[in-house]
Amino acid sequence: MRTLVCGRRRRGNPLLRRSDVVEAWTALGVAVLLFVGVPLAGVWAGRGAHDRAAATAAAQRADRHIVRAKVIGGTALPLPATEDGGESARRALVRWAESGARERTAVARVPAGTRTGEMVDVWFDSRGRGVGAPPDAIAVWQHTVVVGVCTAGGAAAVVLLAHGVARRIALRHRLLEWEREWARTGPDWTPGRT
């Protein structure tokens, strides 16, 4: 006779081994981790990345200022794409007038294709070095999304890899249990050979 356990019928299946039960509970744990833990890890990492990126952007905005300047020197070789966030830019000699009517000259980043004599907006830091524009809100959010998605993807990969390892171990134990059981009951099922 079957009995009720936690609202479900308990089946007395003689083929159900301990490794089967462990594998079933592991699958439940993996499902919970994939649908709850992985998204939470992505949100947590993205939130931390957003806070750090927003603080960095605010510090750069406080340290940098924009100047309208005239390009007076020829443009040099292009900057590496990683240095200015992927935009094509070059360094050139520029001149601008400060508030005290004093003219200043410096090397700064200018858009690619800028010719001598053109007016451009350039960014300088507090030490007077030509730098790129500080990141805007869109760049901060892009960084946040990338970090969150990569973290969630990495966490999902770890969970699925661990599940695969657990399934292999459970399969090995299941086969060993079946071998032991067959060694015990096999002679009853196999007729004697004479």
C-alpha atoms as a PDB file:
ATOM      1  CA  MET A   1       0.000   0.000   0.000  1.00  0.00           C
ATOM      2  CA  ARG A   2       1.253   3.463  -0.837  1.00  0.00           C
ATOM      3  CA  THR A   3       1.417   6.099   1.862  1.00  0.00           C
ATOM      4  CA  LEU A   4       1.085   9.874   1.588  1.00  0.00           C
ATOM      5  CA  VAL A   5       4.184  11.915   2.412  1.00  0.00           C
ATOM      6  CA  CYS A   6       3.933  15.732   2.305  1.00  0.00           C
ATOM      7  CA  GLY A   7       0.828  15.521   0.121  1.00  0.00           C
ATOM      8  CA  ARG A   8       2.493  13.234  -2.414  1.00  0.00           C
ATOM      9  CA  ARG A   9       2.412   9.506  -2.728  1.00  0.00           C
ATOM     10  CA  ARG A  10       5.592   7.841  -1.707  1.00  0.00           C
ATOM     11  CA  ARG A  11       6.512   5.263  -4.231  1.00  0.00           C
ATOM     12  CA  GLY A  12       8.477   2.294  -3.013  1.00  0.00           C
ATOM     13  CA  ASN A  13      10.554   1.926  -6.150  1.00  0.00           C
ATOM     14  CA  PRO A  14      13.294  -0.656  -5.606  1.00  0.00           C
ATOM     15  CA  LEU A  15      15.259   0.803  -8.533  1.00  0.00           C
ATOM     16  CA  LEU A  16      15.448   4.245  -6.906  1.00  0.00           C
ATOM     17  CA  ARG A  17      18.886   4.614  -5.353  1.00  0.00           C
ATOM     18  CA  ARG A  18      20.327   7.188  -2.995  1.00  0.00           C
ATOM     19  CA  SER A  19      22.254   8.726  -5.921  1.00  0.00           C
ATOM     20  CA  ASP A  20      18.922   9.293  -7.728  1.00  0.00           C
ATOM     21  CA  VAL A  21      17.582  11.215  -4.741  1.00  0.00           C
ATOM     22  CA  VAL A  22      20.772  13.269  -4.478  1.00  0.00           C
ATOM     23  CA  GLU A  23      20.631  14.070  -8.188  1.00  0.00           C
ATOM     24  CA  ALA A  24      16.980  15.149  -7.927  1.00  0.00           C
ATOM     25  CA  TRP A  25      17.749  17.489  -5.017  1.00  0.00           C
ATOM     26  CA  THR A  26      20.780  18.819  -6.900  1.00  0.00           C
ATOM     27  CA  ALA A  27      18.579  19.604  -9.911  1.00  0.00           C
ATOM     28  CA  LEU A  28      16.184  21.513  -7.644  1.00  0.00           C
ATOM     29  CA  GLY A  29      19.094  23.462  -6.149  1.00  0.00           C
ATOM     30  CA  VAL A  30      20.423  24.282  -9.619  1.00  0.00           C
ATOM     31  CA  ALA A  31      17.002  25.551 -10.704  1.00  0.00           C
ATOM     32  CA  VAL A  32      16.774  27.822  -7.652  1.00  0.00           C
ATOM     33  CA  LEU A  33      20.303  29.123  -8.227  1.00  0.00           C
ATOM     34  CA  LEU A  34      19.682  29.756 -11.930  1.00  0.00           C
ATOM     35  CA  PHE A  35      16.369  31.547 -11.479  1.00  0.00           C
ATOM     36  CA  VAL A  36      17.086  33.404  -8.227  1.00  0.00           C
ATOM     37  CA  GLY A  37      20.806  33.422  -7.411  1.00  0.00           C
ATOM     38  CA  VAL A  38      22.213  34.244 -10.847  1.00  0.00           C
ATOM     39  CA  PRO A  39      19.986  37.307 -11.440  1.00  0.00           C
ATOM     40  CA  LEU A  40      20.711  38.540  -7.915  1.00  0.00           C
ATOM     41  CA  ALA A  41      24.461  38.174  -8.523  1.00  0.00           C
ATOM     42  CA  GLY A  42      24.147  40.164 -11.759  1.00  0.00           C
ATOM     43  CA  VAL A  43      22.137  42.926 -10.088  1.00  0.00           C
ATOM     44  CA  TRP A  44      24.533  43.074  -7.139  1.00  0.00           C
ATOM     45  CA  ALA A  45      27.616  43.310  -9.384  1.00  0.00           C
ATOM     46  CA  GLY A  46      25.943  45.819 -11.701  1.00  0.00           C
ATOM     47  CA  ARG A  47      24.927  48.006  -8.788  1.00  0.00           C
ATOM     48  CA  GLY A  48      28.471  48.067  -7.443  1.00  0.00           C
ATOM     49  CA  ALA A  49      29.857  48.811 -10.907  1.00  0.00           C
ATOM     50  CA  HIS A  50      27.352  51.638 -11.350  1.00  0.00           C
ATOM     51  CA  ASP A  51      28.318  53.235  -8.043  1.00  0.00           C
ATOM     52  CA  ARG A  52      32.045  53.054  -8.875  1.00  0.00           C
ATOM     53  CA  ALA A  53      31.570  54.303 -12.456  1.00  0.00           C
ATOM     54  CA  ALA A  54      29.313  57.172 -11.352  1.00  0.00           C
ATOM     55  CA  ALA A  55      31.858  58.213  -8.706  1.00  0.00           C
ATOM     56  CA  THR A  56      34.681  58.088 -11.260  1.00  0.00           C
ATOM     57  CA  ALA A  57      32.648  60.121 -13.775  1.00  0.00           C
ATOM     58  CA  ALA A  58      31.800  62.725 -11.114  1.00  0.00           C
ATOM     59  CA  ALA A  59      35.471  63.020 -10.110  1.00  0.00           C
ATOM     60  CA  GLN A  60      36.497  63.430 -13.748  1.00  0.00           C
ATOM     61  CA  ARG A  61      33.817  66.063 -14.348  1.00  0.00           C
ATOM     62  CA  ALA A  62      35.079  67.982 -11.305  1.00  0.00           C
ATOM     63  CA  ASP A  63      38.699  67.730 -12.507  1.00  0.00           C
ATOM     64  CA  ARG A  64      38.186  68.485 -16.220  1.00  0.00           C
ATOM     65  CA  HIS A  65      37.006  71.539 -18.093  1.00  0.00           C
ATOM     66  CA  ILE A  66      36.153  72.207 -21.733  1.00  0.00           C
ATOM     67  CA  VAL A  67      37.744  74.948 -23.816  1.00  0.00           C
ATOM     68  CA  ARG A  68      36.924  76.236 -27.305  1.00  0.00           C
ATOM     69  CA  ALA A  69      40.290  76.344 -29.081  1.00  0.00           C
ATOM     70  CA  LYS A  70      41.783  76.864 -32.520  1.00  0.00           C
ATOM     71  CA  VAL A  71      43.964  74.144 -34.034  1.00  0.00           C
ATOM     72  CA  ILE A  72      47.331  75.726 -34.903  1.00  0.00           C
ATOM     73  CA  GLY A  73      49.502  72.665 -35.429  1.00  0.00           C
ATOM     74  CA  GLY A  74      49.229  69.662 -37.689  1.00  0.00           C
ATOM     75  CA  THR A  75      47.573  66.539 -36.364  1.00  0.00           C
ATOM     76  CA  ALA A  76      49.722  63.657 -35.275  1.00  0.00           C
ATOM     77  CA  LEU A  77      49.093  59.926 -35.488  1.00  0.00           C
ATOM     78  CA  PRO A  78      45.707  58.639 -34.298  1.00  0.00           C
ATOM     79  CA  LEU A  79      45.302  57.775 -30.629  1.00  0.00           C
ATOM     80  CA  PRO A  80      44.791  54.118 -29.712  1.00  0.00           C
ATOM     81  CA  ALA A  81      41.102  53.205 -29.632  1.00  0.00           C
ATOM     82  CA  THR A  82      41.312  52.073 -25.995  1.00  0.00           C
ATOM     83  CA  GLU A  83      42.667  55.410 -24.819  1.00  0.00           C
ATOM     84  CA  ASP A  84      39.653  57.493 -25.744  1.00  0.00           C
ATOM     85  CA  GLY A  85      36.799  54.999 -25.595  1.00  0.00           C
ATOM     86  CA  GLY A  86      36.788  53.952 -29.222  1.00  0.00           C
ATOM     87  CA  GLU A  87      36.302  57.362 -30.845  1.00  0.00           C
ATOM     88  CA  SER A  88      38.775  58.259 -33.529  1.00  0.00           C
ATOM     89  CA  ALA A  89      40.858  61.194 -32.281  1.00  0.00           C
ATOM     90  CA  ARG A  90      44.260  62.743 -32.818  1.00  0.00           C
ATOM     91  CA  ARG A  91      46.558  64.977 -30.844  1.00  0.00           C
ATOM     92  CA  ALA A  92      47.169  68.465 -32.197  1.00  0.00           C
ATOM     93  CA  LEU A  93      48.559  71.797 -31.035  1.00  0.00           C
ATOM     94  CA  VAL A  94      45.726  74.155 -30.055  1.00  0.00           C
ATOM     95  CA  ARG A  95      45.506  77.780 -28.852  1.00  0.00           C
ATOM     96  CA  TRP A  96      42.786  79.472 -26.832  1.00  0.00           C
ATOM     97  CA  ALA A  97      42.268  82.647 -24.835  1.00  0.00           C
ATOM     98  CA  GLU A  98      41.713  82.413 -21.099  1.00  0.00           C
ATOM     99  CA  SER A  99      39.407  84.680 -19.146  1.00  0.00           C
ATOM    100  CA  GLY A 100      42.241  87.142 -18.458  1.00  0.00           C
ATOM    101  CA  ALA A 101      42.767  87.621 -22.228  1.00  0.00           C
ATOM    102  CA  ARG A 102      46.018  85.645 -21.982  1.00  0.00           C
ATOM    103  CA  GLU A 103      46.485  83.125 -24.766  1.00  0.00           C
ATOM    104  CA  ARG A 104      47.589  79.595 -24.006  1.00  0.00           C
ATOM    105  CA  THR A 105      48.900  76.833 -26.223  1.00  0.00           C
ATOM    106  CA  ALA A 106      48.862  73.093 -25.537  1.00  0.00           C
ATOM    107  CA  VAL A 107      48.654  69.684 -27.161  1.00  0.00           C
ATOM    108  CA  ALA A 108      45.124  68.290 -26.915  1.00  0.00           C
ATOM    109  CA  ARG A 109      42.831  65.661 -28.363  1.00  0.00           C
ATOM    110  CA  VAL A 110      40.936  66.739 -31.441  1.00  0.00           C
ATOM    111  CA  PRO A 111      38.523  64.788 -33.640  1.00  0.00           C
ATOM    112  CA  ALA A 112      40.046  62.873 -36.524  1.00  0.00           C
ATOM    113  CA  GLY A 113      40.060  64.878 -39.742  1.00  0.00           C
ATOM    114  CA  THR A 114      40.398  68.248 -37.991  1.00  0.00           C
ATOM    115  CA  ARG A 115      42.480  70.685 -40.063  1.00  0.00           C
ATOM    116  CA  THR A 116      44.695  73.558 -39.014  1.00  0.00           C
ATOM    117  CA  GLY A 117      42.660  76.701 -38.371  1.00  0.00           C
ATOM    118  CA  GLU A 118      39.459  74.958 -37.294  1.00  0.00           C
ATOM    119  CA  MET A 119      37.801  75.673 -33.940  1.00  0.00           C
ATOM    120  CA  VAL A 120      37.213  72.617 -31.724  1.00  0.00           C
ATOM    121  CA  ASP A 121      36.093  71.841 -28.194  1.00  0.00           C
ATOM    122  CA  VAL A 122      38.915  70.249 -26.178  1.00  0.00           C
ATOM    123  CA  TRP A 123      39.080  68.940 -22.611  1.00  0.00           C
ATOM    124  CA  PHE A 124      41.883  69.618 -20.143  1.00  0.00           C
ATOM    125  CA  ASP A 125      42.480  68.292 -16.647  1.00  0.00           C
ATOM    126  CA  SER A 126      43.533  70.392 -13.638  1.00  0.00           C
ATOM    127  CA  ARG A 127      47.215  69.994 -14.601  1.00  0.00           C
ATOM    128  CA  GLY A 128      46.640  71.381 -18.091  1.00  0.00           C
ATOM    129  CA  ARG A 129      46.979  68.095 -19.973  1.00  0.00           C
ATOM    130  CA  GLY A 130      44.695  67.383 -22.904  1.00  0.00           C
ATOM    131  CA  VAL A 131      42.313  64.563 -21.942  1.00  0.00           C
ATOM    132  CA  GLY A 132      39.137  62.958 -23.227  1.00  0.00           C
ATOM    133  CA  ALA A 133      35.665  64.038 -22.202  1.00  0.00           C
ATOM    134  CA  PRO A 134      34.431  62.579 -18.912  1.00  0.00           C
ATOM    135  CA  PRO A 135      31.966  59.690 -19.260  1.00  0.00           C
ATOM    136  CA  ASP A 136      28.325  60.683 -19.463  1.00  0.00           C
ATOM    137  CA  ALA A 137      25.336  58.924 -17.900  1.00  0.00           C
ATOM    138  CA  ILE A 138      24.916  56.659 -20.932  1.00  0.00           C
ATOM    139  CA  ALA A 139      28.505  55.408 -20.658  1.00  0.00           C
ATOM    140  CA  VAL A 140      28.013  54.743 -16.936  1.00  0.00           C
ATOM    141  CA  TRP A 141      24.856  52.711 -17.616  1.00  0.00           C
ATOM    142  CA  GLN A 142      26.521  50.804 -20.449  1.00  0.00           C
ATOM    143  CA  HIS A 143      29.325  49.840 -18.058  1.00  0.00           C
ATOM    144  CA  THR A 144      26.743  48.819 -15.449  1.00  0.00           C
ATOM    145  CA  VAL A 145      24.838  46.574 -17.862  1.00  0.00           C
ATOM    146  CA  VAL A 146      28.002  44.933 -19.216  1.00  0.00           C
ATOM    147  CA  VAL A 147      29.315  44.127 -15.728  1.00  0.00           C
ATOM    148  CA  GLY A 148      25.915  42.824 -14.570  1.00  0.00           C
ATOM    149  CA  VAL A 149      25.379  40.622 -17.627  1.00  0.00           C
ATOM    150  CA  CYS A 150      28.938  39.251 -17.536  1.00  0.00           C
ATOM    151  CA  THR A 151      28.650  38.463 -13.830  1.00  0.00           C
ATOM    152  CA  ALA A 152      25.289  36.733 -14.312  1.00  0.00           C
ATOM    153  CA  GLY A 153      26.663  34.764 -17.265  1.00  0.00           C
ATOM    154  CA  GLY A 154      29.732  33.718 -15.295  1.00  0.00           C
ATOM    155  CA  ALA A 155      27.622  32.690 -12.303  1.00  0.00           C
ATOM    156  CA  ALA A 156      25.314  30.654 -14.556  1.00  0.00           C
ATOM    157  CA  ALA A 157      28.315  28.952 -16.153  1.00  0.00           C
ATOM    158  CA  VAL A 158      29.705  28.026 -12.720  1.00  0.00           C
ATOM    159  CA  VAL A 159      26.328  26.660 -11.567  1.00  0.00           C
ATOM    160  CA  LEU A 160      25.878  24.596 -14.735  1.00  0.00           C
ATOM    161  CA  LEU A 161      29.450  23.304 -14.578  1.00  0.00           C
ATOM    162  CA  ALA A 162      28.977  22.278 -10.945  1.00  0.00           C
ATOM    163  CA  HIS A 163      25.697  20.579 -11.889  1.00  0.00           C
ATOM    164  CA  GLY A 164      27.450  18.643 -14.650  1.00  0.00           C
ATOM    165  CA  VAL A 165      30.124  17.473 -12.213  1.00  0.00           C
ATOM    166  CA  ALA A 166      27.472  16.480  -9.656  1.00  0.00           C
ATOM    167  CA  ARG A 167      25.576  14.492 -12.314  1.00  0.00           C
ATOM    168  CA  ARG A 168      28.740  12.615 -13.303  1.00  0.00           C
ATOM    169  CA  ILE A 169      29.471  11.753  -9.690  1.00  0.00           C
ATOM    170  CA  ALA A 170      25.863  10.664  -9.151  1.00  0.00           C
ATOM    171  CA  LEU A 171      26.016   8.497 -12.288  1.00  0.00           C
ATOM    172  CA  ARG A 172      29.217   6.842 -11.083  1.00  0.00           C
ATOM    173  CA  HIS A 173      27.669   6.127  -7.668  1.00  0.00           C
ATOM    174  CA  ARG A 174      24.467   4.875  -9.275  1.00  0.00           C
ATOM    175  CA  LEU A 175      26.383   2.421 -11.457  1.00  0.00           C
ATOM    176  CA  LEU A 176      28.374   1.187  -8.457  1.00  0.00           C
ATOM    177  CA  GLU A 177      25.162   0.697  -6.452  1.00  0.00           C
ATOM    178  CA  TRP A 178      23.569  -1.230  -9.325  1.00  0.00           C
ATOM    179  CA  GLU A 179      26.678  -3.428  -9.665  1.00  0.00           C
ATOM    180  CA  ARG A 180      26.619  -4.234  -5.957  1.00  0.00           C
ATOM    181  CA  GLU A 181      22.898  -4.993  -6.047  1.00  0.00           C
ATOM    182  CA  TRP A 182      23.271  -7.183  -9.125  1.00  0.00           C
ATOM    183  CA  ALA A 183      26.143  -9.076  -7.525  1.00  0.00           C
ATOM    184  CA  ARG A 184      23.821  -9.813  -4.602  1.00  0.00           C
ATOM    185  CA  THR A 185      20.660 -10.686  -6.589  1.00  0.00           C
ATOM    186  CA  GLY A 186      22.141 -11.820  -9.906  1.00  0.00           C
ATOM    187  CA  PRO A 187      22.595 -15.496  -8.953  1.00  0.00           C
ATOM    188  CA  ASP A 188      18.868 -15.758  -8.152  1.00  0.00           C
ATOM    189  CA  TRP A 189      17.946 -14.575 -11.659  1.00  0.00           C
ATOM    190  CA  THR A 190      20.549 -16.489 -13.622  1.00  0.00           C
ATOM    191  CA  PRO A 191      19.885 -20.215 -13.970  1.00  0.00           C
ATOM    192  CA  GLY A 192      22.798 -22.480 -13.106  1.00  0.00           C
ATOM    193  CA  ARG A 193      24.813 -23.683 -16.068  1.00  0.00           C
ATOM    194  CA  THR A 194      25.618 -27.357 -16.188  1.00  0.00           C
END
